[in-house]
Amino acid sequence: MCSIHYRRVDFSDGGRELLASPNVLSIRPEWEVILDPITDIFRTMHVTAFGQHRLEATAPWGLIQKKQTEEKVPPSGKKISPTDLAHFAMLSRGNCWLSVEGTPEPIPLTGGDCFFLARGTSFILRDSLRTHPKKSFGEVAATDGSNVAHYGGGGAPTTVICGSLSFDRASLKPITQLLPSFILIKADEPHTLALHNTMQALASEMAEQAPGSEVVATRLAEVLFIQALRAHIASEPQRKQGWLRAIFDPQIGTALSAVHDSVNTPWTVESLAATAGMSRSAFAARFKELLGQTPLEYVTEWRMQKAMQLLGQRDKKLIDVARSVGYESDAAFSKAFKRVVGANPGEYLKRGFRDP
């Protein structure tokens, strides 16, 4: 789903549009690019993968990941809140059992299976349901510069590729709307060939320890995250909730696509309802039902997400950022920014929230 869609634009003059100035002729392409909302969110947010390591476990073994209550500092040195974290793991060899908080039954995993867990979710990974986990993942992490951790009693081997993802604070709310708390991708599911190829490349990169492996592994982990979400969308269409359910709704999804395609348009509830082909009242009610906020709250918050991204670019003036997200004056933009973000643009930048 993370793709660029295209819309045909027909011009009676064969693709040429005369601008207001009589001396300027603009050649417009026959095809106009439109960003779908999922692509727009991934382009706007900043994702950092860290802590990747390969766990070589031998039976009996069991590890637990509890809810984090303290801030962690990843190898990059960027201090992040535990609310910014998600965990991922891929079983590349062997078999084990996964128990996830809120999921009633343990899940058997085999080679090629992959799962992602959103922030604040406890889970247990073990060789057998009879094994009681005695340590956390952090306690058996790789040491001495290695990215391979060894744990267990010397029995049947299992290899797990583990890691975490952090999301820039500016992107946290769209992520929480986008992500289910738990994504499981089984090796035998359709639409997962690219995902498995990335998994294999990540496992290989982590095994070789070649120059630049850490950078390559981080990039592959980011790709893995997006591919897992795409596979989740493709494999469970009937179980979408929240933002995903909204974006696949024929009418609300059309309005969301319009917002993400043209965030600087002066949207109103009436114009969004017309885009969706619904009455104003029916559109507003359906939008609130699916997303938990009003249409204009969504528009404003997404404008501020885009604005935070633009503010991190040193060459952007405040008025240019304001106009890029639909405000004619920097004063009106700053007022809206402070209402949503809790700080005006200058304060926001002084606190060090620029993109790295």
CSV table of C-alpha atoms in Angstrom, one decimal:
chain,number,residue,atom,x,y,z
A,1,MET,CA,0.0,0.0,0.0
A,2,CYS,CA,3.0,2.3,0.4
A,3,SER,CA,2.9,3.4,-3.2
A,4,ILE,CA,2.4,6.5,-5.3
A,5,HIS,CA,-0.8,6.6,-7.2
A,6,TYR,CA,-1.5,8.6,-10.3
A,7,ARG,CA,-4.4,10.7,-11.5
A,8,ARG,CA,-4.9,11.5,-15.1
A,9,VAL,CA,-5.2,15.2,-15.9
A,10,ASP,CA,-6.6,16.1,-19.3
A,11,PHE,CA,-6.1,19.5,-20.8
A,12,SER,CA,-7.9,20.6,-23.9
A,13,ASP,CA,-4.8,22.2,-25.3
A,14,GLY,CA,-2.8,19.0,-25.2
A,15,GLY,CA,-1.1,19.5,-21.8
A,16,ARG,CA,-0.2,23.2,-22.0
A,17,GLU,CA,-1.7,25.7,-19.6
A,18,LEU,CA,-1.2,29.4,-20.1
A,19,LEU,CA,-0.5,31.2,-16.7
A,20,ALA,CA,-1.7,34.6,-15.7
A,21,SER,CA,1.5,36.3,-17.0
A,22,PRO,CA,1.2,36.6,-20.8
A,23,ASN,CA,4.9,35.9,-21.2
A,24,VAL,CA,5.1,32.7,-19.3
A,25,LEU,CA,4.1,29.4,-20.7
A,26,SER,CA,3.9,26.4,-18.3
A,27,ILE,CA,4.2,22.9,-19.7
A,28,ARG,CA,2.3,20.6,-17.3
A,29,PRO,CA,2.7,16.9,-17.3
A,30,GLU,CA,-0.1,14.7,-18.6
A,31,TRP,CA,0.1,12.7,-15.4
A,32,GLU,CA,-0.1,14.3,-11.9
A,33,VAL,CA,1.3,12.5,-8.9
A,34,ILE,CA,-0.9,11.9,-5.9
A,35,LEU,CA,0.5,10.7,-2.6
A,36,ASP,CA,-1.6,8.1,-0.8
A,37,PRO,CA,-2.0,8.8,3.0
A,38,ILE,CA,0.2,5.8,4.1
A,39,THR,CA,3.0,6.9,1.8
A,40,ASP,CA,2.6,10.5,3.1
A,41,ILE,CA,2.9,9.4,6.7
A,42,PHE,CA,6.0,7.4,6.1
A,43,ARG,CA,7.7,10.2,4.2
A,44,THR,CA,6.8,12.7,7.0
A,45,MET,CA,7.8,10.7,10.1
A,46,HIS,CA,11.3,9.8,11.1
A,47,VAL,CA,11.9,6.1,12.0
A,48,THR,CA,15.1,4.9,13.6
A,49,ALA,CA,15.9,1.3,14.1
A,50,PHE,CA,18.4,0.4,16.8
A,51,GLY,CA,19.5,-2.4,19.1
A,52,GLN,CA,19.4,-5.0,16.3
A,53,HIS,CA,21.0,-8.3,17.4
A,54,ARG,CA,20.9,-12.0,16.6
A,55,LEU,CA,19.8,-14.2,19.5
A,56,GLU,CA,21.2,-17.7,19.3
A,57,ALA,CA,19.1,-19.6,21.8
A,58,THR,CA,19.3,-23.3,22.9
A,59,ALA,CA,16.6,-25.2,24.7
A,60,PRO,CA,15.4,-24.7,27.3
A,61,TRP,CA,15.2,-20.9,27.1
A,62,GLY,CA,12.7,-18.2,27.8
A,63,LEU,CA,12.8,-14.4,27.7
A,64,ILE,CA,10.4,-11.7,28.7
A,65,GLN,CA,9.9,-8.1,27.6
A,66,LYS,CA,8.0,-6.1,30.2
A,67,LYS,CA,6.5,-2.7,29.8
A,68,GLN,CA,9.3,-0.1,29.9
A,69,THR,CA,9.0,2.6,32.6
A,70,GLU,CA,12.4,4.4,32.1
A,71,GLU,CA,13.8,6.3,29.2
A,72,LYS,CA,16.4,4.4,27.1
A,73,VAL,CA,19.3,5.8,25.2
A,74,PRO,CA,19.9,3.8,22.0
A,75,PRO,CA,23.4,3.5,20.5
A,76,SER,CA,22.8,6.7,18.4
A,77,GLY,CA,22.8,8.6,21.7
A,78,LYS,CA,19.4,10.2,21.0
A,79,LYS,CA,17.4,10.0,24.2
A,80,ILE,CA,13.9,8.8,23.5
A,81,SER,CA,10.8,8.0,25.6
A,82,PRO,CA,9.6,4.5,25.9
A,83,THR,CA,6.4,5.7,24.3
A,84,ASP,CA,8.4,6.0,21.1
A,85,LEU,CA,9.3,2.4,20.9
A,86,ALA,CA,8.1,-0.7,19.0
A,87,HIS,CA,9.8,-4.1,18.9
A,88,PHE,CA,10.2,-6.5,16.1
A,89,ALA,CA,11.6,-10.1,15.8
A,90,MET,CA,12.0,-12.6,13.1
A,91,LEU,CA,12.5,-16.3,13.6
A,92,SER,CA,15.1,-17.4,11.1
A,93,ARG,CA,15.7,-20.9,12.4
A,94,GLY,CA,13.9,-23.3,14.7
A,95,ASN,CA,10.6,-23.1,16.6
A,96,CYS,CA,9.3,-21.3,19.6
A,97,TRP,CA,6.2,-19.9,21.4
A,98,LEU,CA,5.1,-16.3,21.6
A,99,SER,CA,2.8,-15.1,24.4
A,100,VAL,CA,1.5,-11.5,23.9
A,101,GLU,CA,-0.2,-9.4,26.6
A,102,GLY,CA,-3.9,-9.2,25.6
A,103,THR,CA,-3.8,-12.2,23.3
A,104,PRO,CA,-5.5,-15.1,25.0
A,105,GLU,CA,-3.6,-18.0,23.5
A,106,PRO,CA,0.2,-18.6,23.0
A,107,ILE,CA,1.2,-18.5,19.3
A,108,PRO,CA,3.6,-21.1,17.8
A,109,LEU,CA,6.3,-19.6,15.6
A,110,THR,CA,8.3,-21.4,12.9
A,111,GLY,CA,11.2,-20.2,10.7
A,112,GLY,CA,10.3,-17.2,8.6
A,113,ASP,CA,7.6,-15.9,11.0
A,114,CYS,CA,7.9,-12.2,12.0
A,115,PHE,CA,6.1,-10.1,14.5
A,116,PHE,CA,5.9,-6.4,15.5
A,117,LEU,CA,4.7,-5.1,18.9
A,118,ALA,CA,3.7,-1.5,19.5
A,119,ARG,CA,4.8,0.5,22.5
A,120,GLY,CA,3.9,-0.7,26.0
A,121,THR,CA,3.1,-4.3,25.1
A,122,SER,CA,4.6,-7.1,27.3
A,123,PHE,CA,5.5,-10.4,25.6
A,124,ILE,CA,7.3,-13.7,26.3
A,125,LEU,CA,9.3,-15.7,23.8
A,126,ARG,CA,10.3,-19.3,24.8
A,127,ASP,CA,11.2,-22.7,23.4
A,128,SER,CA,8.3,-24.5,25.2
A,129,LEU,CA,5.2,-23.5,27.2
A,130,ARG,CA,6.7,-25.4,30.1
A,131,THR,CA,9.7,-23.1,30.2
A,132,HIS,CA,9.5,-20.2,32.7
A,133,PRO,CA,11.3,-17.1,31.5
A,134,LYS,CA,14.0,-16.1,33.9
A,135,LYS,CA,15.6,-13.1,32.1
A,136,SER,CA,14.6,-10.2,30.0
A,137,PHE,CA,15.8,-9.5,26.4
A,138,GLY,CA,18.0,-6.6,27.8
A,139,GLU,CA,19.8,-9.0,30.2
A,140,VAL,CA,21.0,-11.3,27.4
A,141,ALA,CA,21.8,-8.5,24.8
A,142,ALA,CA,25.0,-8.8,22.8
A,143,THR,CA,28.1,-7.4,24.4
A,144,ASP,CA,31.7,-6.4,23.5
A,145,GLY,CA,30.7,-4.9,20.2
A,146,SER,CA,29.2,-8.1,18.9
A,147,ASN,CA,25.6,-8.2,17.7
A,148,VAL,CA,25.2,-11.9,18.5
A,149,ALA,CA,23.7,-13.0,21.9
A,150,HIS,CA,23.8,-16.5,23.2
A,151,TYR,CA,21.4,-17.9,25.8
A,152,GLY,CA,19.9,-21.2,26.9
A,153,GLY,CA,20.6,-24.7,28.1
A,154,GLY,CA,22.5,-26.2,25.1
A,155,GLY,CA,19.6,-28.1,23.5
A,156,ALA,CA,17.7,-27.6,20.2
A,157,PRO,CA,18.8,-24.3,18.6
A,158,THR,CA,16.6,-21.4,17.6
A,159,THR,CA,17.8,-18.1,15.9
A,160,VAL,CA,15.9,-14.9,16.4
A,161,ILE,CA,16.6,-11.5,14.8
A,162,CYS,CA,15.5,-8.8,17.3
A,163,GLY,CA,15.4,-5.1,17.3
A,164,SER,CA,13.6,-1.9,18.2
A,165,LEU,CA,12.2,1.1,16.3
A,166,SER,CA,11.9,4.6,17.6
A,167,PHE,CA,9.5,7.2,16.1
A,168,ASP,CA,10.2,10.9,16.2
A,169,ARG,CA,8.0,12.6,18.7
A,170,ALA,CA,6.5,14.7,15.9
A,171,SER,CA,5.3,11.5,14.3
A,172,LEU,CA,4.0,9.7,17.3
A,173,LYS,CA,0.3,10.3,17.0
A,174,PRO,CA,0.0,9.2,13.4
A,175,ILE,CA,1.9,6.1,14.2
A,176,THR,CA,-0.4,5.2,17.1
A,177,GLN,CA,-3.3,5.7,14.8
A,178,LEU,CA,-1.7,3.6,12.0
A,179,LEU,CA,-0.2,0.7,13.9
A,180,PRO,CA,-2.1,-2.2,15.5
A,181,SER,CA,-0.7,-3.2,18.9
A,182,PHE,CA,0.4,-6.5,17.4
A,183,ILE,CA,1.3,-7.6,13.9
A,184,LEU,CA,2.1,-11.2,13.1
A,185,ILE,CA,3.3,-12.2,9.7
A,186,LYS,CA,3.5,-15.9,9.1
A,187,ALA,CA,6.0,-17.3,6.7
A,188,ASP,CA,3.4,-19.1,4.6
A,189,GLU,CA,1.1,-16.0,4.0
A,190,PRO,CA,0.8,-14.5,0.5
A,191,HIS,CA,2.2,-11.0,-0.2
A,192,THR,CA,5.3,-11.6,1.9
A,193,LEU,CA,8.0,-12.4,-0.6
A,194,ALA,CA,9.6,-8.9,-0.3
A,195,LEU,CA,9.3,-9.0,3.5
A,196,HIS,CA,11.1,-12.4,3.7
A,197,ASN,CA,13.8,-11.1,1.3
A,198,THR,CA,14.5,-8.2,3.6
A,199,MET,CA,14.5,-10.5,6.6
A,200,GLN,CA,17.2,-12.7,5.0
A,201,ALA,CA,19.2,-9.6,4.0
A,202,LEU,CA,19.0,-8.3,7.6
A,203,ALA,CA,20.1,-11.6,9.1
A,204,SER,CA,23.0,-11.9,6.6
A,205,GLU,CA,24.1,-8.3,7.3
A,206,MET,CA,24.1,-8.9,11.1
A,207,ALA,CA,26.1,-12.2,10.7
A,208,GLU,CA,28.9,-10.8,8.6
A,209,GLN,CA,29.9,-7.7,10.6
A,210,ALA,CA,31.3,-6.1,7.5
A,211,PRO,CA,32.2,-2.3,7.4
A,212,GLY,CA,29.0,-0.3,7.6
A,213,SER,CA,26.9,-3.2,8.7
A,214,GLU,CA,25.3,-1.2,11.5
A,215,VAL,CA,24.0,1.5,9.0
A,216,VAL,CA,22.8,-1.1,6.5
A,217,ALA,CA,21.1,-3.1,9.2
A,218,THR,CA,19.3,0.0,10.4
A,219,ARG,CA,18.0,0.8,7.0
A,220,LEU,CA,16.9,-2.7,6.4
A,221,ALA,CA,15.0,-2.7,9.7
A,222,GLU,CA,13.2,0.4,8.6
A,223,VAL,CA,12.2,-1.2,5.3
A,224,LEU,CA,11.2,-4.3,7.2
A,225,PHE,CA,8.8,-2.3,9.3
A,226,ILE,CA,7.0,-0.8,6.3
A,227,GLN,CA,6.9,-4.1,4.5
A,228,ALA,CA,5.4,-5.8,7.6
A,229,LEU,CA,2.7,-3.1,7.7
A,230,ARG,CA,1.9,-3.6,4.0
A,231,ALA,CA,1.7,-7.4,4.5
A,232,HIS,CA,-0.6,-6.9,7.5
A,233,ILE,CA,-2.9,-4.7,5.3
A,234,ALA,CA,-2.9,-7.2,2.6
A,235,SER,CA,-3.5,-10.3,4.8
A,236,GLU,CA,-6.2,-9.0,7.2
A,237,PRO,CA,-8.6,-6.7,5.3
A,238,GLN,CA,-11.5,-7.6,7.4
A,239,ARG,CA,-9.8,-6.7,10.7
A,240,LYS,CA,-8.6,-3.2,10.1
A,241,GLN,CA,-9.3,-0.7,12.9
A,242,GLY,CA,-8.9,3.0,13.5
A,243,TRP,CA,-6.9,4.8,10.9
A,244,LEU,CA,-6.4,1.8,8.7
A,245,ARG,CA,-10.2,1.1,8.7
A,246,ALA,CA,-10.8,4.8,7.8
A,247,ILE,CA,-8.3,4.9,5.0
A,248,PHE,CA,-9.9,1.9,3.4
A,249,ASP,CA,-13.4,3.2,3.8
A,250,PRO,CA,-14.6,4.1,0.3
A,251,GLN,CA,-15.9,7.6,1.3
A,252,ILE,CA,-13.8,8.6,4.3
A,253,GLY,CA,-10.7,7.2,2.6
A,254,THR,CA,-11.4,9.5,-0.3
A,255,ALA,CA,-11.4,12.5,1.9
A,256,LEU,CA,-8.3,11.5,3.8
A,257,SER,CA,-6.5,11.0,0.5
A,258,ALA,CA,-7.5,14.5,-0.6
A,259,VAL,CA,-6.1,16.0,2.6
A,260,HIS,CA,-2.8,14.2,2.4
A,261,ASP,CA,-2.5,15.0,-1.3
A,262,SER,CA,-3.1,18.7,-0.8
A,263,VAL,CA,-2.6,19.7,2.9
A,264,ASN,CA,-2.4,23.4,2.1
A,265,THR,CA,-6.0,23.5,0.6
A,266,PRO,CA,-8.4,25.6,2.8
A,267,TRP,CA,-10.4,22.5,3.8
A,268,THR,CA,-13.8,22.9,5.4
A,269,VAL,CA,-16.1,20.1,6.7
A,270,GLU,CA,-18.4,21.0,3.7
A,271,SER,CA,-15.6,20.6,1.1
A,272,LEU,CA,-14.4,17.4,2.6
A,273,ALA,CA,-17.9,16.0,2.7
A,274,ALA,CA,-18.4,16.9,-0.9
A,275,THR,CA,-15.1,15.2,-1.8
A,276,ALA,CA,-16.4,12.1,0.0
A,277,GLY,CA,-19.8,12.3,-1.7
A,278,MET,CA,-21.6,12.6,1.6
A,279,SER,CA,-23.8,15.1,3.4
A,280,ARG,CA,-22.0,17.3,5.9
A,281,SER,CA,-23.7,15.7,9.0
A,282,ALA,CA,-23.2,12.1,7.8
A,283,PHE,CA,-19.6,12.8,6.9
A,284,ALA,CA,-18.8,14.4,10.2
A,285,ALA,CA,-20.4,11.6,12.2
A,286,ARG,CA,-18.7,8.8,10.2
A,287,PHE,CA,-15.3,10.6,10.4
A,288,LYS,CA,-15.5,11.0,14.2
A,289,GLU,CA,-16.7,7.3,14.6
A,290,LEU,CA,-13.7,6.0,12.7
A,291,LEU,CA,-10.9,8.4,13.8
A,292,GLY,CA,-12.1,9.7,17.2
A,293,GLN,CA,-11.7,13.3,16.1
A,294,THR,CA,-13.4,15.8,13.9
A,295,PRO,CA,-12.3,16.3,10.3
A,296,LEU,CA,-10.8,19.7,11.0
A,297,GLU,CA,-8.9,18.5,14.0
A,298,TYR,CA,-7.4,15.8,11.8
A,299,VAL,CA,-6.5,18.4,9.1
A,300,THR,CA,-4.9,20.7,11.6
A,301,GLU,CA,-2.9,18.0,13.4
A,302,TRP,CA,-1.6,16.7,10.1
A,303,ARG,CA,-0.6,20.2,9.0
A,304,MET,CA,1.4,20.5,12.2
A,305,GLN,CA,3.1,17.1,11.5
A,306,LYS,CA,4.1,18.4,8.1
A,307,ALA,CA,5.2,21.7,9.6
A,308,MET,CA,7.4,20.0,12.1
A,309,GLN,CA,9.1,18.2,9.3
A,310,LEU,CA,9.6,21.4,7.3
A,311,LEU,CA,10.9,23.4,10.4
A,312,GLY,CA,13.8,20.9,10.6
A,313,GLN,CA,15.0,22.1,7.3
A,314,ARG,CA,17.4,25.0,7.9
A,315,ASP,CA,16.6,26.8,4.7
A,316,LYS,CA,12.9,27.1,5.4
A,317,LYS,CA,11.5,30.5,6.5
A,318,LEU,CA,8.6,30.5,8.9
A,319,ILE,CA,6.2,32.2,6.4
A,320,ASP,CA,7.2,29.6,3.8
A,321,VAL,CA,6.4,26.8,6.2
A,322,ALA,CA,3.1,28.4,7.1
A,323,ARG,CA,2.0,28.7,3.4
A,324,SER,CA,3.1,25.2,2.7
A,325,VAL,CA,0.6,23.9,5.2
A,326,GLY,CA,-2.2,26.2,4.3
A,327,TYR,CA,-1.7,29.4,6.4
A,328,GLU,CA,-1.5,32.8,4.8
A,329,SER,CA,0.3,34.4,7.8
A,330,ASP,CA,3.0,33.2,10.1
A,331,ALA,CA,1.0,34.6,13.1
A,332,ALA,CA,-2.0,32.4,12.3
A,333,PHE,CA,0.3,29.5,11.8
A,334,SER,CA,2.2,30.0,15.0
A,335,LYS,CA,-1.0,30.2,17.0
A,336,ALA,CA,-2.3,26.9,15.6
A,337,PHE,CA,1.2,25.3,16.0
A,338,LYS,CA,1.3,26.2,19.7
A,339,ARG,CA,-2.2,25.0,20.3
A,340,VAL,CA,-1.4,21.5,18.8
A,341,VAL,CA,2.3,21.1,19.7
A,342,GLY,CA,2.3,23.0,23.0
A,343,ALA,CA,5.1,25.4,21.9
A,344,ASN,CA,5.5,28.0,19.3
A,345,PRO,CA,7.8,27.2,16.3
A,346,GLY,CA,10.8,29.0,17.8
A,347,GLU,CA,10.4,27.2,21.2
A,348,TYR,CA,10.0,23.9,19.4
A,349,LEU,CA,13.3,24.3,17.6
A,350,LYS,CA,15.1,25.5,20.7
A,351,ARG,CA,14.2,22.3,22.5
A,352,GLY,CA,16.1,20.4,19.9
A,353,PHE,CA,13.3,18.6,18.1
A,354,ARG,CA,14.9,19.1,14.7
A,355,ASP,CA,15.2,16.0,12.5
A,356,PRO,CA,18.7,14.6,12.9
